[in-house]
């Protein structure tokens, strides 16, 4: 389909200190759940080799994610190892934010450019219910503040689920105005097999915009900031505020999908909804060189035909997509 390879999302761990009901529901991710053993987790050196092999293929952005990336030991070290490969690479992280406060300075010094912090509710009770954790909203807000103060570019990610947190949409806009940072609303997706996804529980981008406009006035659509941008951009004129909408259910964007993913056990996935990945880690452990990896990845990428979100409602469906925490959101 001629889509260029631009972005790499790396899941550095399949573990998390939250149990968000739409991602790692506790009934499934309980004490019996078998997380990856240490020896099967991709090391920083192995990640760096993959990133290096992808630079000649056009890679310009790396996002460190998970699971919860801040649970991985010395995560700043990985940031600086990637930064040392290329000064111009855009390096971002997606995190739930509760461990950010103590790590932000070393992340910034290591060369992290941007951080996206997930926050679905400003109501503490609902936050605890959705994240099924002991943490509170204030810890996330503190993470957001420290990231802004440290001079990073910060965004908020919010997943909106029907009959759950629609009443938080306008509160999230208020927070976005207060902190002067963009928020991106994400349609609840059918990733993995454990989150009991139903089409009925999706609140579409259009429905979210209607709720916002009633309270804050007109929203106007603006141009994408770059080719392949996941979030559709809108502006809240009255506040000069940018708001993004990730509408992978109601308005899929596979035609410009430039994103590759590495799971926490070093498999390359060319689609968030893939059933299987390509085992780069085994190849590396069998002495594949940087050049070998470039050739293999380029070959896999050029043959990719995935466009799951565009085919979601067709006969051709997949049936066991891998979990978001493992492949990296
Ligand atoms: N733990 C980090 C966090 O929550 O930001 C990083 C990993 S998480 C898998 C990455 C993003 O995926 C988060 O913003 C989360 O809200 C989103 N996400 C997880 N499950 C989702 C689902 N079923 N539908 C839509 N977004 C989802
Ligand atoms: Fe953890 Fe992020 Fe998934 Fe929530 S969305 S369970 S914070 S990996
Ligand atoms: Fe890319 Fe797959 Fe998402 Fe389509 S469904 S945008 S191909 S990751």
PDB file of N, CA, C and O and ligand atoms in Angstrom, residues 16-20 22-24 66-68 96 118 325, ligand 2:
ATOM      1  N   UNK A  16       2.057  -3.786  34.586  1.00  0.00           N
ATOM      2  CA  UNK A  16       1.516  -2.455  34.871  1.00  0.00           C
ATOM      3  C   UNK A  16       1.075  -2.362  36.319  1.00  0.00           C
ATOM      4  O   UNK A  16       0.704  -3.370  36.931  1.00  0.00           O
ATOM      5  N   UNK A  17       1.135  -1.141  36.863  1.00  0.00           N
ATOM      6  CA  UNK A  17       0.659  -0.911  38.232  1.00  0.00           C
ATOM      7  C   UNK A  17      -0.809  -0.488  38.241  1.00  0.00           C
ATOM      8  O   UNK A  17      -1.363  -0.172  39.283  1.00  0.00           O
ATOM      9  N   UNK A  18      -1.464  -0.415  37.079  1.00  0.00           N
ATOM     10  CA  UNK A  18      -2.907  -0.194  36.969  1.00  0.00           C
ATOM     11  C   UNK A  18      -3.545  -1.469  36.418  1.00  0.00           C
ATOM     12  O   UNK A  18      -2.842  -2.312  35.838  1.00  0.00           O
ATOM     13  N   UNK A  19      -4.836  -1.554  36.560  1.00  0.00           N
ATOM     14  CA  UNK A  19      -5.593  -2.628  35.908  1.00  0.00           C
ATOM     15  C   UNK A  19      -6.800  -1.984  35.208  1.00  0.00           C
ATOM     16  O   UNK A  19      -7.949  -2.281  35.538  1.00  0.00           O
ATOM     17  N   UNK A  20      -6.506  -1.070  34.255  1.00  0.00           N
ATOM     18  CA  UNK A  20      -7.603  -0.381  33.563  1.00  0.00           C
ATOM     19  C   UNK A  20      -8.542  -1.438  32.982  1.00  0.00           C
ATOM     20  O   UNK A  20      -8.091  -2.406  32.361  1.00  0.00           O
ATOM     21  N   UNK A  22     -10.437  -1.439  30.517  1.00  0.00           N
ATOM     22  CA  UNK A  22     -10.465  -1.591  29.057  1.00  0.00           C
ATOM     23  C   UNK A  22      -9.154  -2.141  28.499  1.00  0.00           C
ATOM     24  O   UNK A  22      -9.022  -2.316  27.293  1.00  0.00           O
ATOM     25  N   UNK A  23      -8.164  -2.363  29.372  1.00  0.00           N
ATOM     26  CA  UNK A  23      -6.849  -2.785  28.882  1.00  0.00           C
ATOM     27  C   UNK A  23      -6.352  -4.051  29.572  1.00  0.00           C
ATOM     28  O   UNK A  23      -6.021  -5.038  28.925  1.00  0.00           O
ATOM     29  N   UNK A  24      -6.309  -4.030  30.926  1.00  0.00           N
ATOM     30  CA  UNK A  24      -5.818  -5.198  31.676  1.00  0.00           C
ATOM     31  C   UNK A  24      -6.797  -5.550  32.786  1.00  0.00           C
ATOM     32  O   UNK A  24      -6.463  -5.432  33.973  1.00  0.00           O
ATOM     33  N   UNK A  66       4.109   0.559  26.916  1.00  0.00           N
ATOM     34  CA  UNK A  66       4.021  -0.735  27.577  1.00  0.00           C
ATOM     35  C   UNK A  66       2.598  -1.255  27.498  1.00  0.00           C
ATOM     36  O   UNK A  66       1.861  -0.882  26.576  1.00  0.00           O
ATOM     37  N   UNK A  67       2.236  -1.946  28.532  1.00  0.00           N
ATOM     38  CA  UNK A  67       2.461  -1.919  29.964  1.00  0.00           C
ATOM     39  C   UNK A  67       2.831  -0.502  30.443  1.00  0.00           C
ATOM     40  O   UNK A  67       2.620   0.462  29.738  1.00  0.00           O
ATOM     41  N   UNK A  68       3.313  -0.447  31.662  1.00  0.00           N
ATOM     42  CA  UNK A  68       3.697   0.869  32.177  1.00  0.00           C
ATOM     43  C   UNK A  68       5.221   1.020  32.071  1.00  0.00           C
ATOM     44  O   UNK A  68       5.957   0.387  32.832  1.00  0.00           O
ATOM     45  N   UNK A  96       1.064   6.167  32.429  1.00  0.00           N
ATOM     46  CA  UNK A  96      -0.094   6.534  33.248  1.00  0.00           C
ATOM     47  C   UNK A  96       0.259   7.653  34.232  1.00  0.00           C
ATOM     48  O   UNK A  96      -0.615   8.170  34.919  1.00  0.00           O
ATOM     49  N   UNK A 118      -1.869   9.383  30.296  1.00  0.00           N
ATOM     50  CA  UNK A 118      -3.247   8.915  30.172  1.00  0.00           C
ATOM     51  C   UNK A 118      -4.053   9.328  31.391  1.00  0.00           C
ATOM     52  O   UNK A 118      -3.604   9.146  32.527  1.00  0.00           O
ATOM     53  N   UNK A 325      -1.200  -4.294  26.360  1.00  0.00           N
ATOM     54  CA  UNK A 325      -0.099  -4.093  27.306  1.00  0.00           C
ATOM     55  C   UNK A 325       1.185  -4.764  26.811  1.00  0.00           C
ATOM     56  O   UNK A 325       2.285  -4.363  27.158  1.00  0.00           O
TER      57      UNK A 325
HETATM   58 FE1  LIG B   2      -1.708  -0.076  32.377  1.00  0.00          FE
HETATM   59 FE2  LIG B   2      -1.759   1.732  30.480  1.00  0.00          FE
HETATM   60 FE3  LIG B   2      -3.130  -0.543  30.198  1.00  0.00          FE
HETATM   61 FE4  LIG B   2      -3.958   1.210  31.975  1.00  0.00          FE
HETATM   62  S1  LIG B   2      -3.860   1.519  29.759  1.00  0.00           S
HETATM   63  S2  LIG B   2      -3.702  -0.992  32.322  1.00  0.00           S
HETATM   64  S3  LIG B   2      -2.079   2.107  32.667  1.00  0.00           S
HETATM   65  S4  LIG B   2      -0.952  -0.364  30.286  1.00  0.00           S
END
